Amino acid sequence: MSSMEPVYSPGDWLPTVALAVLIFLGVVCAFVGIGPLKGGPHRVLDVTKDFEEYRLMEKEELSHDTRKFTFALPEGYVLGLPTGQHMTLKFTNKDGQAVQRSYTPVTDNTSIGKVSFVIKVYKAGVHPKFPEGGQMSQHLESLSIGDKMLMKGPKGHMEYFGKGNFKVKPLGKKLQERSCNAIGMMAGGTGITPMLQILHFIFRNPNDKTRVKMIYANQTEDDILVRDELEALQKEFPDRFSLHYTVDKAPEGWKFSEGFINRDMIEKHLIIPGSKQQFFMCGPPPMIKFACIPGLAELGFSDQDHVTF
């Protein structure tokens, strides 16, 4: 590597300058009594779609290996991420290599001044197939409050517009517009995050009457993430949201399912008879490939009926 100082082009600093200018204008507007732009708070991703630094403001332990990382946005701003899309996080490792991973926030565009991610930390020496663990998740785990992380967005092949309408671009295929009046969700582990994002979008809109059923799979009951939040939604919208769990190892007195998602489980806990239904899936690849998709196929559903995040 050269010892010379790096040379920056205008493209490197313009997004940062643009963001700084708009933040300054927002402060000025607040001072003189001018409200936010028509339609709600300012949106960070309307300002820049390049990598920017965001400060870690909170780190919460959700389970033995899962954390909730919350980063600060400029004051008065929401993220502005389209529903169904992800953010890309980036850092440079000890070898000078850029490491990037995409995650779905669990906060939505009503969360002013912050964005949160629920992320499983893959530690070194725990998983035989990945002896070094996860580079990004371990880096996030090492961050202290006040440290900064590079991120940008949006990224993703699906966007949910509401009232059962969305667009999706399957790998190697053309962009498709789809609609439904019911959604079946299958999530595994931290695959709950895009589902939670869509649930928030649906249920905060009183005009969106889409019905949702979910199967959420985990190894143990203790691994179930955002359980209180999910069950609060079920309690608030009992006619529109149904929630079912399955775990690999069920505790005594467990009233839900045990084992992998299968045809019978999908038929009993996910299908809404007489509806025009689409299925959203996110979880470990083996779960999707060997459990979810075959189960749907056995029930007569095709690739046009489901989306994998």
PDB file of C-alpha atoms in Angstrom:
ATOM      1  CA  MET A   1       0.000   0.000   0.000  1.00  0.00           C
ATOM      2  CA  SER A   2       1.157   3.547  -0.710  1.00  0.00           C
ATOM      3  CA  SER A   3       2.096   5.813   2.176  1.00  0.00           C
ATOM      4  CA  MET A   4       0.714   8.830   0.337  1.00  0.00           C
ATOM      5  CA  GLU A   5      -2.374  10.560   1.682  1.00  0.00           C
ATOM      6  CA  PRO A   6      -5.531   9.451  -0.167  1.00  0.00           C
ATOM      7  CA  VAL A   7      -6.920  11.768  -2.790  1.00  0.00           C
ATOM      8  CA  TYR A   8     -10.649  12.419  -2.520  1.00  0.00           C
ATOM      9  CA  SER A   9     -12.873  13.213  -5.462  1.00  0.00           C
ATOM     10  CA  PRO A  10     -15.974  15.436  -5.193  1.00  0.00           C
ATOM     11  CA  GLY A  11     -18.115  12.289  -5.303  1.00  0.00           C
ATOM     12  CA  ASP A  12     -16.578  11.181  -2.000  1.00  0.00           C
ATOM     13  CA  TRP A  13     -17.633  14.247  -0.013  1.00  0.00           C
ATOM     14  CA  LEU A  14     -20.679  15.663  -1.805  1.00  0.00           C
ATOM     15  CA  PRO A  15     -23.227  13.289  -0.145  1.00  0.00           C
ATOM     16  CA  THR A  16     -21.845  14.201   3.302  1.00  0.00           C
ATOM     17  CA  VAL A  17     -21.930  17.921   2.499  1.00  0.00           C
ATOM     18  CA  ALA A  18     -25.491  17.587   1.176  1.00  0.00           C
ATOM     19  CA  LEU A  19     -26.599  15.842   4.350  1.00  0.00           C
ATOM     20  CA  ALA A  20     -24.892  18.469   6.528  1.00  0.00           C
ATOM     21  CA  VAL A  21     -26.524  21.316   4.595  1.00  0.00           C
ATOM     22  CA  LEU A  22     -29.996  19.818   4.923  1.00  0.00           C
ATOM     23  CA  ILE A  23     -29.503  19.196   8.634  1.00  0.00           C
ATOM     24  CA  PHE A  24     -28.457  22.857   8.996  1.00  0.00           C
ATOM     25  CA  LEU A  25     -31.534  23.988   7.068  1.00  0.00           C
ATOM     26  CA  GLY A  26     -33.697  21.829   9.310  1.00  0.00           C
ATOM     27  CA  VAL A  27     -32.269  23.561  12.385  1.00  0.00           C
ATOM     28  CA  VAL A  28     -32.845  26.992  10.804  1.00  0.00           C
ATOM     29  CA  CYS A  29     -36.438  26.080   9.914  1.00  0.00           C
ATOM     30  CA  ALA A  30     -37.082  24.945  13.461  1.00  0.00           C
ATOM     31  CA  PHE A  31     -35.609  28.207  14.813  1.00  0.00           C
ATOM     32  CA  VAL A  32     -37.800  30.446  12.670  1.00  0.00           C
ATOM     33  CA  GLY A  33     -40.894  28.363  13.266  1.00  0.00           C
ATOM     34  CA  ILE A  34     -41.121  26.523   9.958  1.00  0.00           C
ATOM     35  CA  GLY A  35     -42.344  22.945  10.318  1.00  0.00           C
ATOM     36  CA  PRO A  36     -41.087  19.841   8.550  1.00  0.00           C
ATOM     37  CA  LEU A  37     -41.694  19.217   4.880  1.00  0.00           C
ATOM     38  CA  LYS A  38     -45.282  18.517   3.910  1.00  0.00           C
ATOM     39  CA  GLY A  39     -46.101  14.861   4.493  1.00  0.00           C
ATOM     40  CA  GLY A  40     -44.115  14.389   7.708  1.00  0.00           C
ATOM     41  CA  PRO A  41     -40.550  14.487   9.048  1.00  0.00           C
ATOM     42  CA  HIS A  42     -37.496  14.824   6.841  1.00  0.00           C
ATOM     43  CA  ARG A  43     -36.184  11.527   5.464  1.00  0.00           C
ATOM     44  CA  VAL A  44     -32.468  10.714   5.574  1.00  0.00           C
ATOM     45  CA  LEU A  45     -32.600   8.563   2.439  1.00  0.00           C
ATOM     46  CA  ASP A  46     -34.133  11.443   0.478  1.00  0.00           C
ATOM     47  CA  VAL A  47     -30.884  13.304   1.142  1.00  0.00           C
ATOM     48  CA  THR A  48     -28.239  10.678   0.462  1.00  0.00           C
ATOM     49  CA  LYS A  49     -28.071   7.080  -0.675  1.00  0.00           C
ATOM     50  CA  ASP A  50     -24.296   6.851  -0.195  1.00  0.00           C
ATOM     51  CA  PHE A  51     -22.477   5.456   2.844  1.00  0.00           C
ATOM     52  CA  GLU A  52     -22.732   7.763   5.853  1.00  0.00           C
ATOM     53  CA  GLU A  53     -21.605   7.404   9.463  1.00  0.00           C
ATOM     54  CA  TYR A  54     -24.211   6.857  12.173  1.00  0.00           C
ATOM     55  CA  ARG A  55     -23.486   6.891  15.896  1.00  0.00           C
ATOM     56  CA  LEU A  56     -24.363   3.902  18.091  1.00  0.00           C
ATOM     57  CA  MET A  57     -26.679   5.210  20.805  1.00  0.00           C
ATOM     58  CA  GLU A  58     -27.895   1.972  22.413  1.00  0.00           C
ATOM     59  CA  LYS A  59     -27.042  -1.736  22.504  1.00  0.00           C
ATOM     60  CA  GLU A  60     -29.581  -4.096  24.083  1.00  0.00           C
ATOM     61  CA  GLU A  61     -29.136  -7.805  24.804  1.00  0.00           C
ATOM     62  CA  LEU A  62     -32.228  -9.679  23.596  1.00  0.00           C
ATOM     63  CA  SER A  63     -30.864 -13.203  24.097  1.00  0.00           C
ATOM     64  CA  HIS A  64     -27.552 -14.951  24.711  1.00  0.00           C
ATOM     65  CA  ASP A  65     -26.486 -14.346  21.097  1.00  0.00           C
ATOM     66  CA  THR A  66     -28.784 -11.620  19.745  1.00  0.00           C
ATOM     67  CA  ARG A  67     -28.535  -7.874  20.178  1.00  0.00           C
ATOM     68  CA  LYS A  68     -30.576  -4.824  19.284  1.00  0.00           C
ATOM     69  CA  PHE A  69     -28.320  -2.065  17.941  1.00  0.00           C
ATOM     70  CA  THR A  70     -29.794   1.442  17.781  1.00  0.00           C
ATOM     71  CA  PHE A  71     -28.079   4.197  15.810  1.00  0.00           C
ATOM     72  CA  ALA A  72     -28.786   7.924  15.919  1.00  0.00           C
ATOM     73  CA  LEU A  73     -30.188   9.741  12.899  1.00  0.00           C
ATOM     74  CA  PRO A  74     -29.988  13.519  12.487  1.00  0.00           C
ATOM     75  CA  GLU A  75     -32.364  15.275  14.868  1.00  0.00           C
ATOM     76  CA  GLY A  76     -35.891  15.475  13.493  1.00  0.00           C
ATOM     77  CA  TYR A  77     -35.248  12.948  10.723  1.00  0.00           C
ATOM     78  CA  VAL A  78     -36.665   9.500  10.023  1.00  0.00           C
ATOM     79  CA  LEU A  79     -34.769   6.956   7.938  1.00  0.00           C
ATOM     80  CA  GLY A  80     -37.185   6.926   4.988  1.00  0.00           C
ATOM     81  CA  LEU A  81     -36.557   3.308   4.028  1.00  0.00           C
ATOM     82  CA  PRO A  82     -39.190   1.761   1.720  1.00  0.00           C
ATOM     83  CA  THR A  83     -41.044  -1.099   3.414  1.00  0.00           C
ATOM     84  CA  GLY A  84     -39.522  -4.444   2.473  1.00  0.00           C
ATOM     85  CA  GLN A  85     -36.069  -2.979   1.842  1.00  0.00           C
ATOM     86  CA  HIS A  86     -32.804  -3.272   3.778  1.00  0.00           C
ATOM     87  CA  MET A  87     -29.815  -1.173   4.804  1.00  0.00           C
ATOM     88  CA  THR A  88     -26.211  -2.116   4.020  1.00  0.00           C
ATOM     89  CA  LEU A  89     -23.694  -1.821   6.873  1.00  0.00           C
ATOM     90  CA  LYS A  90     -19.966  -1.575   6.178  1.00  0.00           C
ATOM     91  CA  PHE A  91     -16.624  -1.574   7.987  1.00  0.00           C
ATOM     92  CA  THR A  92     -12.968  -2.251   7.149  1.00  0.00           C
ATOM     93  CA  ASN A  93     -11.468  -5.310   8.851  1.00  0.00           C
ATOM     94  CA  LYS A  94      -7.940  -5.722  10.240  1.00  0.00           C
ATOM     95  CA  ASP A  95      -6.709  -6.881   6.821  1.00  0.00           C
ATOM     96  CA  GLY A  96      -7.934  -3.701   5.168  1.00  0.00           C
ATOM     97  CA  GLN A  97     -10.829  -5.451   3.454  1.00  0.00           C
ATOM     98  CA  ALA A  98     -14.289  -3.902   3.247  1.00  0.00           C
ATOM     99  CA  VAL A  99     -16.965  -6.066   4.883  1.00  0.00           C
ATOM    100  CA  GLN A 100     -20.608  -5.400   4.000  1.00  0.00           C
ATOM    101  CA  ARG A 101     -23.834  -7.023   5.202  1.00  0.00           C
ATOM    102  CA  SER A 102     -27.482  -6.074   4.697  1.00  0.00           C
ATOM    103  CA  TYR A 103     -30.031  -5.959   7.513  1.00  0.00           C
ATOM    104  CA  THR A 104     -33.673  -4.941   7.846  1.00  0.00           C
ATOM    105  CA  PRO A 105     -34.407  -2.332  10.540  1.00  0.00           C
ATOM    106  CA  VAL A 106     -37.025  -3.208  13.146  1.00  0.00           C
ATOM    107  CA  THR A 107     -37.879   0.474  13.471  1.00  0.00           C
ATOM    108  CA  ASP A 108     -40.056   2.060  10.805  1.00  0.00           C
ATOM    109  CA  ASN A 109     -40.541   5.517   9.353  1.00  0.00           C
ATOM    110  CA  THR A 110     -42.421   6.713  12.412  1.00  0.00           C
ATOM    111  CA  SER A 111     -39.221   6.402  14.496  1.00  0.00           C
ATOM    112  CA  ILE A 112     -37.747   9.896  14.594  1.00  0.00           C
ATOM    113  CA  GLY A 113     -34.027  10.276  15.191  1.00  0.00           C
ATOM    114  CA  LYS A 114     -33.083   6.607  15.350  1.00  0.00           C
ATOM    115  CA  VAL A 115     -32.864   3.304  13.490  1.00  0.00           C
ATOM    116  CA  SER A 116     -32.600  -0.119  15.161  1.00  0.00           C
ATOM    117  CA  PHE A 117     -31.450  -3.539  13.966  1.00  0.00           C
ATOM    118  CA  VAL A 118     -31.895  -6.941  15.621  1.00  0.00           C
ATOM    119  CA  ILE A 119     -28.793  -8.980  14.773  1.00  0.00           C
ATOM    120  CA  LYS A 120     -27.539 -12.399  15.809  1.00  0.00           C
ATOM    121  CA  VAL A 121     -23.882 -12.385  16.847  1.00  0.00           C
ATOM    122  CA  TYR A 122     -21.948 -15.310  15.374  1.00  0.00           C
ATOM    123  CA  LYS A 123     -18.974 -15.659  17.713  1.00  0.00           C
ATOM    124  CA  ALA A 124     -15.702 -17.346  16.787  1.00  0.00           C
ATOM    125  CA  GLY A 125     -15.323 -20.970  17.869  1.00  0.00           C
ATOM    126  CA  VAL A 126     -19.054 -21.614  18.312  1.00  0.00           C
ATOM    127  CA  HIS A 127     -20.227 -22.879  14.919  1.00  0.00           C
ATOM    128  CA  PRO A 128     -18.049 -25.661  13.397  1.00  0.00           C
ATOM    129  CA  LYS A 129     -18.872 -24.561   9.846  1.00  0.00           C
ATOM    130  CA  PHE A 130     -17.828 -20.968  10.641  1.00  0.00           C
ATOM    131  CA  PRO A 131     -14.878 -21.246  13.064  1.00  0.00           C
ATOM    132  CA  GLU A 132     -14.018 -17.558  12.719  1.00  0.00           C
ATOM    133  CA  GLY A 133     -17.597 -16.466  13.338  1.00  0.00           C
ATOM    134  CA  GLY A 134     -19.342 -13.590  11.594  1.00  0.00           C
ATOM    135  CA  GLN A 135     -17.134 -10.625  10.781  1.00  0.00           C
ATOM    136  CA  MET A 136     -19.901  -8.028  10.748  1.00  0.00           C
ATOM    137  CA  SER A 137     -21.834  -9.268  13.772  1.00  0.00           C
ATOM    138  CA  GLN A 138     -18.659  -9.527  15.882  1.00  0.00           C
ATOM    139  CA  HIS A 139     -17.634  -6.030  14.794  1.00  0.00           C
ATOM    140  CA  LEU A 140     -21.027  -4.681  15.850  1.00  0.00           C
ATOM    141  CA  GLU A 141     -20.707  -6.506  19.168  1.00  0.00           C
ATOM    142  CA  SER A 142     -17.336  -4.809  19.735  1.00  0.00           C
ATOM    143  CA  LEU A 143     -18.733  -1.300  19.279  1.00  0.00           C
ATOM    144  CA  SER A 144     -19.077   0.983  22.279  1.00  0.00           C
ATOM    145  CA  ILE A 145     -21.783   3.593  22.711  1.00  0.00           C
ATOM    146  CA  GLY A 146     -20.750   6.607  20.649  1.00  0.00           C
ATOM    147  CA  ASP A 147     -18.834   4.603  18.059  1.00  0.00           C
ATOM    148  CA  LYS A 148     -19.859   5.085  14.443  1.00  0.00           C
ATOM    149  CA  MET A 149     -20.948   2.684  11.716  1.00  0.00           C
ATOM    150  CA  LEU A 150     -21.129   3.205   7.971  1.00  0.00           C
ATOM    151  CA  MET A 151     -24.458   2.387   6.352  1.00  0.00           C
ATOM    152  CA  LYS A 152     -26.456   3.171   3.250  1.00  0.00           C
ATOM    153  CA  GLY A 153     -29.730   2.198   1.601  1.00  0.00           C
ATOM    154  CA  PRO A 154     -32.122   1.248   0.284  1.00  0.00           C
ATOM    155  CA  LYS A 155     -31.360  -2.261  -0.945  1.00  0.00           C
ATOM    156  CA  GLY A 156     -33.672  -5.139  -1.776  1.00  0.00           C
ATOM    157  CA  HIS A 157     -35.806  -6.783  -4.423  1.00  0.00           C
ATOM    158  CA  MET A 158     -39.201  -6.240  -2.788  1.00  0.00           C
ATOM    159  CA  GLU A 159     -41.221  -3.193  -1.765  1.00  0.00           C
ATOM    160  CA  TYR A 160     -44.559  -3.336   0.046  1.00  0.00           C
ATOM    161  CA  PHE A 161     -46.904  -0.407  -0.680  1.00  0.00           C
ATOM    162  CA  GLY A 162     -49.823  -1.336   1.564  1.00  0.00           C
ATOM    163  CA  LYS A 163     -53.295  -2.864   1.229  1.00  0.00           C
ATOM    164  CA  GLY A 164     -51.742  -6.082  -0.093  1.00  0.00           C
ATOM    165  CA  ASN A 165     -49.951  -4.395  -2.998  1.00  0.00           C
ATOM    166  CA  PHE A 166     -46.225  -4.850  -3.584  1.00  0.00           C
ATOM    167  CA  LYS A 167     -43.603  -5.227  -6.273  1.00  0.00           C
ATOM    168  CA  VAL A 168     -40.899  -7.871  -6.385  1.00  0.00           C
ATOM    169  CA  LYS A 169     -38.023  -8.710  -8.698  1.00  0.00           C
ATOM    170  CA  PRO A 170     -37.138 -12.404  -8.324  1.00  0.00           C
ATOM    171  CA  LEU A 171     -33.553 -13.317  -9.168  1.00  0.00           C
ATOM    172  CA  GLY A 172     -33.103 -13.445 -12.937  1.00  0.00           C
ATOM    173  CA  LYS A 173     -36.688 -12.380 -13.640  1.00  0.00           C
ATOM    174  CA  LYS A 174     -38.516  -9.195 -14.564  1.00  0.00           C
ATOM    175  CA  LEU A 175     -40.083  -6.866 -12.040  1.00  0.00           C
ATOM    176  CA  GLN A 176     -43.517  -8.129 -10.976  1.00  0.00           C
ATOM    177  CA  GLU A 177     -46.448  -6.313  -9.425  1.00  0.00           C
ATOM    178  CA  ARG A 178     -48.559  -8.476  -7.131  1.00  0.00           C
ATOM    179  CA  SER A 179     -51.591  -8.013  -4.920  1.00  0.00           C
ATOM    180  CA  CYS A 180     -53.335 -10.009  -2.214  1.00  0.00           C
ATOM    181  CA  ASN A 181     -55.791  -9.640   0.637  1.00  0.00           C
ATOM    182  CA  ALA A 182     -53.972 -12.036   2.975  1.00  0.00           C
ATOM    183  CA  ILE A 183     -50.336 -12.758   3.811  1.00  0.00           C
ATOM    184  CA  GLY A 184     -48.773 -15.879   5.276  1.00  0.00           C
ATOM    185  CA  MET A 185     -45.418 -15.236   6.933  1.00  0.00           C
ATOM    186  CA  MET A 186     -42.751 -17.828   7.750  1.00  0.00           C
ATOM    187  CA  ALA A 187     -39.776 -16.563   9.730  1.00  0.00           C
ATOM    188  CA  GLY A 188     -36.806 -18.245  11.346  1.00  0.00           C
ATOM    189  CA  GLY A 189     -34.608 -16.593  13.993  1.00  0.00           C
ATOM    190  CA  THR A 190     -33.582 -13.075  13.012  1.00  0.00           C
ATOM    191  CA  GLY A 191     -35.588 -13.575   9.812  1.00  0.00           C
ATOM    192  CA  ILE A 192     -38.367 -12.013  11.858  1.00  0.00           C
ATOM    193  CA  THR A 193     -37.008  -8.514  11.114  1.00  0.00           C
ATOM    194  CA  PRO A 194     -38.471  -7.917   7.611  1.00  0.00           C
ATOM    195  CA  MET A 195     -41.751  -9.439   8.805  1.00  0.00           C
ATOM    196  CA  LEU A 196     -41.906  -7.052  11.741  1.00  0.00           C
ATOM    197  CA  GLN A 197     -41.230  -4.126   9.418  1.00  0.00           C
ATOM    198  CA  ILE A 198     -44.172  -5.122   7.198  1.00  0.00           C
ATOM    199  CA  LEU A 199     -46.447  -5.828  10.181  1.00  0.00           C
ATOM    200  CA  HIS A 200     -45.831  -2.326  11.520  1.00  0.00           C
ATOM    201  CA  PHE A 201     -46.615  -0.834   8.117  1.00  0.00           C
ATOM    202  CA  ILE A 202     -49.867  -2.799   7.797  1.00  0.00           C
ATOM    203  CA  PHE A 203     -51.253  -2.285  11.273  1.00  0.00           C
ATOM    204  CA  ARG A 204     -50.451   1.397  11.650  1.00  0.00           C
ATOM    205  CA  ASN A 205     -52.655   2.088   8.598  1.00  0.00           C
ATOM    206  CA  PRO A 206     -56.343   1.882   9.597  1.00  0.00           C
ATOM    207  CA  ASN A 207     -57.291   1.562   5.918  1.00  0.00           C
ATOM    208  CA  ASP A 208     -55.122  -1.525   5.338  1.00  0.00           C
ATOM    209  CA  LYS A 209     -57.369  -4.519   6.062  1.00  0.00           C
ATOM    210  CA  THR A 210     -54.863  -7.181   4.980  1.00  0.00           C
ATOM    211  CA  ARG A 211     -55.044 -10.313   7.128  1.00  0.00           C
ATOM    212  CA  VAL A 212     -51.786 -11.890   8.295  1.00  0.00           C
ATOM    213  CA  LYS A 213     -50.894 -15.303   9.684  1.00  0.00           C
ATOM    214  CA  MET A 214     -47.384 -16.105  10.866  1.00  0.00           C
ATOM    215  CA  ILE A 215     -45.329 -19.160  11.782  1.00  0.00           C
ATOM    216  CA  TYR A 216     -42.173 -18.198  13.655  1.00  0.00           C
ATOM    217  CA  ALA A 217     -39.523 -20.929  13.999  1.00  0.00           C
ATOM    218  CA  ASN A 218     -36.663 -21.022  16.507  1.00  0.00           C
ATOM    219  CA  GLN A 219     -34.393 -23.548  18.180  1.00  0.00           C
ATOM    220  CA  THR A 220     -35.798 -22.996  21.676  1.00  0.00           C
ATOM    221  CA  GLU A 221     -38.469 -20.886  23.346  1.00  0.00           C
ATOM    222  CA  ASP A 222     -35.745 -18.623  24.763  1.00  0.00           C
ATOM    223  CA  ASP A 223     -34.607 -17.839  21.206  1.00  0.00           C
ATOM    224  CA  ILE A 224     -37.937 -16.231  20.251  1.00  0.00           C
ATOM    225  CA  LEU A 225     -37.183 -12.588  19.490  1.00  0.00           C
ATOM    226  CA  VAL A 226     -39.481  -9.555  19.893  1.00  0.00           C
ATOM    227  CA  ARG A 227     -42.068 -11.921  21.381  1.00  0.00           C
ATOM    228  CA  ASP A 228     -43.775  -9.251  23.480  1.00  0.00           C
ATOM    229  CA  GLU A 229     -44.114  -7.005  20.439  1.00  0.00           C
ATOM    230  CA  LEU A 230     -45.583  -9.756  18.265  1.00  0.00           C
ATOM    231  CA  GLU A 231     -48.048 -10.876  20.919  1.00  0.00           C
ATOM    232  CA  ALA A 232     -49.092  -7.271  21.564  1.00  0.00           C
ATOM    233  CA  LEU A 233     -50.011  -6.970  17.872  1.00  0.00           C
ATOM    234  CA  GLN A 234     -51.957 -10.222  18.061  1.00  0.00           C
ATOM    235  CA  LYS A 235     -53.854  -8.956  21.096  1.00  0.00           C
ATOM    236  CA  GLU A 236     -54.615  -5.611  19.448  1.00  0.00           C
ATOM    237  CA  PHE A 237     -55.672  -7.105  16.092  1.00  0.00           C
ATOM    238  CA  PRO A 238     -57.057 -10.575  16.932  1.00  0.00           C
ATOM    239  CA  ASP A 239     -59.219 -10.757  13.796  1.00  0.00           C
ATOM    240  CA  ARG A 240     -56.384  -9.814  11.458  1.00  0.00           C
ATOM    241  CA  PHE A 241     -53.181 -11.257  12.940  1.00  0.00           C
ATOM    242  CA  SER A 242     -52.592 -14.857  13.988  1.00  0.00           C
ATOM    243  CA  LEU A 243     -49.260 -15.966  15.474  1.00  0.00           C
ATOM    244  CA  HIS A 244     -47.925 -19.508  15.853  1.00  0.00           C
ATOM    245  CA  TYR A 245     -44.541 -20.724  17.065  1.00  0.00           C
ATOM    246  CA  THR A 246     -42.516 -23.845  16.409  1.00  0.00           C
ATOM    247  CA  VAL A 247     -39.259 -24.798  18.155  1.00  0.00           C
ATOM    248  CA  ASP A 248     -36.731 -27.588  17.731  1.00  0.00           C
ATOM    249  CA  LYS A 249     -36.751 -28.380  21.443  1.00  0.00           C
ATOM    250  CA  ALA A 250     -40.100 -27.815  23.122  1.00  0.00           C
ATOM    251  CA  PRO A 251     -40.280 -27.247  26.888  1.00  0.00           C
ATOM    252  CA  GLU A 252     -42.762 -29.067  29.073  1.00  0.00           C
ATOM    253  CA  GLY A 253     -46.276 -27.676  28.659  1.00  0.00           C
ATOM    254  CA  TRP A 254     -45.497 -26.079  25.287  1.00  0.00           C
ATOM    255  CA  LYS A 255     -48.803 -25.345  23.516  1.00  0.00           C
ATOM    256  CA  PHE A 256     -47.398 -24.643  20.060  1.00  0.00           C
ATOM    257  CA  SER A 257     -45.589 -26.829  17.497  1.00  0.00           C
ATOM    258  CA  GLU A 258     -42.316 -28.715  17.694  1.00  0.00           C
ATOM    259  CA  GLY A 259     -39.986 -29.414  14.777  1.00  0.00           C
ATOM    260  CA  PHE A 260     -39.425 -28.009  11.314  1.00  0.00           C
ATOM    261  CA  ILE A 261     -42.099 -26.160   9.370  1.00  0.00           C
ATOM    262  CA  ASN A 262     -43.953 -28.652   7.172  1.00  0.00           C
ATOM    263  CA  ARG A 263     -46.995 -29.054   4.948  1.00  0.00           C
ATOM    264  CA  ASP A 264     -49.410 -29.831   7.775  1.00  0.00           C
ATOM    265  CA  MET A 265     -48.197 -26.911   9.867  1.00  0.00           C
ATOM    266  CA  ILE A 266     -48.605 -24.521   6.932  1.00  0.00           C
ATOM    267  CA  GLU A 267     -52.074 -25.829   6.131  1.00  0.00           C
ATOM    268  CA  LYS A 268     -53.253 -25.588   9.736  1.00  0.00           C
ATOM    269  CA  HIS A 269     -51.662 -22.331  10.865  1.00  0.00           C
ATOM    270  CA  LEU A 270     -50.960 -20.279   7.735  1.00  0.00           C
ATOM    271  CA  ILE A 271     -53.586 -20.846   5.063  1.00  0.00           C
ATOM    272  CA  ILE A 272     -56.605 -18.519   5.001  1.00  0.00           C
ATOM    273  CA  PRO A 273     -59.295 -20.346   2.972  1.00  0.00           C
ATOM    274  CA  GLY A 274     -61.055 -18.313   0.303  1.00  0.00           C
ATOM    275  CA  SER A 275     -58.438 -15.576   0.308  1.00  0.00           C
ATOM    276  CA  LYS A 276     -56.056 -14.291  -2.323  1.00  0.00           C
ATOM    277  CA  GLN A 277     -52.905 -15.061  -0.375  1.00  0.00           C
ATOM    278  CA  GLN A 278     -49.189 -14.392  -0.792  1.00  0.00           C
ATOM    279  CA  PHE A 279     -46.420 -15.848   1.372  1.00  0.00           C
ATOM    280  CA  PHE A 280     -43.364 -14.008   2.720  1.00  0.00           C
ATOM    281  CA  MET A 281     -40.384 -16.025   3.978  1.00  0.00           C
ATOM    282  CA  CYS A 282     -37.127 -15.152   5.712  1.00  0.00           C
ATOM    283  CA  GLY A 283     -34.803 -17.421   7.641  1.00  0.00           C
ATOM    284  CA  PRO A 284     -31.892 -19.845   7.296  1.00  0.00           C
ATOM    285  CA  PRO A 285     -31.548 -21.066   3.676  1.00  0.00           C
ATOM    286  CA  PRO A 286     -32.167 -24.740   4.588  1.00  0.00           C
ATOM    287  CA  MET A 287     -35.458 -23.764   6.249  1.00  0.00           C
ATOM    288  CA  ILE A 288     -36.613 -21.950   3.123  1.00  0.00           C
ATOM    289  CA  LYS A 289     -35.332 -24.516   0.618  1.00  0.00           C
ATOM    290  CA  PHE A 290     -36.233 -27.769   2.368  1.00  0.00           C
ATOM    291  CA  ALA A 291     -39.244 -26.817   4.513  1.00  0.00           C
ATOM    292  CA  CYS A 292     -41.141 -23.696   3.468  1.00  0.00           C
ATOM    293  CA  ILE A 293     -41.077 -23.915  -0.331  1.00  0.00           C
ATOM    294  CA  PRO A 294     -41.751 -27.699  -0.502  1.00  0.00           C
ATOM    295  CA  GLY A 295     -44.585 -27.323   2.003  1.00  0.00           C
ATOM    296  CA  LEU A 296     -46.218 -24.635  -0.108  1.00  0.00           C
ATOM    297  CA  ALA A 297     -45.701 -26.668  -3.290  1.00  0.00           C
ATOM    298  CA  GLU A 298     -47.446 -29.684  -1.750  1.00  0.00           C
ATOM    299  CA  LEU A 299     -50.433 -27.438  -1.088  1.00  0.00           C
ATOM    300  CA  GLY A 300     -50.557 -26.291  -4.717  1.00  0.00           C
ATOM    301  CA  PHE A 301     -48.770 -22.937  -4.481  1.00  0.00           C
ATOM    302  CA  SER A 302     -46.229 -21.845  -7.106  1.00  0.00           C
ATOM    303  CA  ASP A 303     -43.246 -19.488  -7.237  1.00  0.00           C
ATOM    304  CA  GLN A 304     -45.683 -16.688  -8.114  1.00  0.00           C
ATOM    305  CA  ASP A 305     -47.254 -17.050  -4.683  1.00  0.00           C
ATOM    306  CA  HIS A 306     -44.246 -16.453  -2.444  1.00  0.00           C
ATOM    307  CA  VAL A 307     -41.345 -14.082  -1.812  1.00  0.00           C
ATOM    308  CA  THR A 308     -38.075 -14.851  -0.028  1.00  0.00           C
ATOM    309  CA  PHE A 309     -36.185 -12.033   1.692  1.00  0.00           C
TER     310      PHE A 309
END
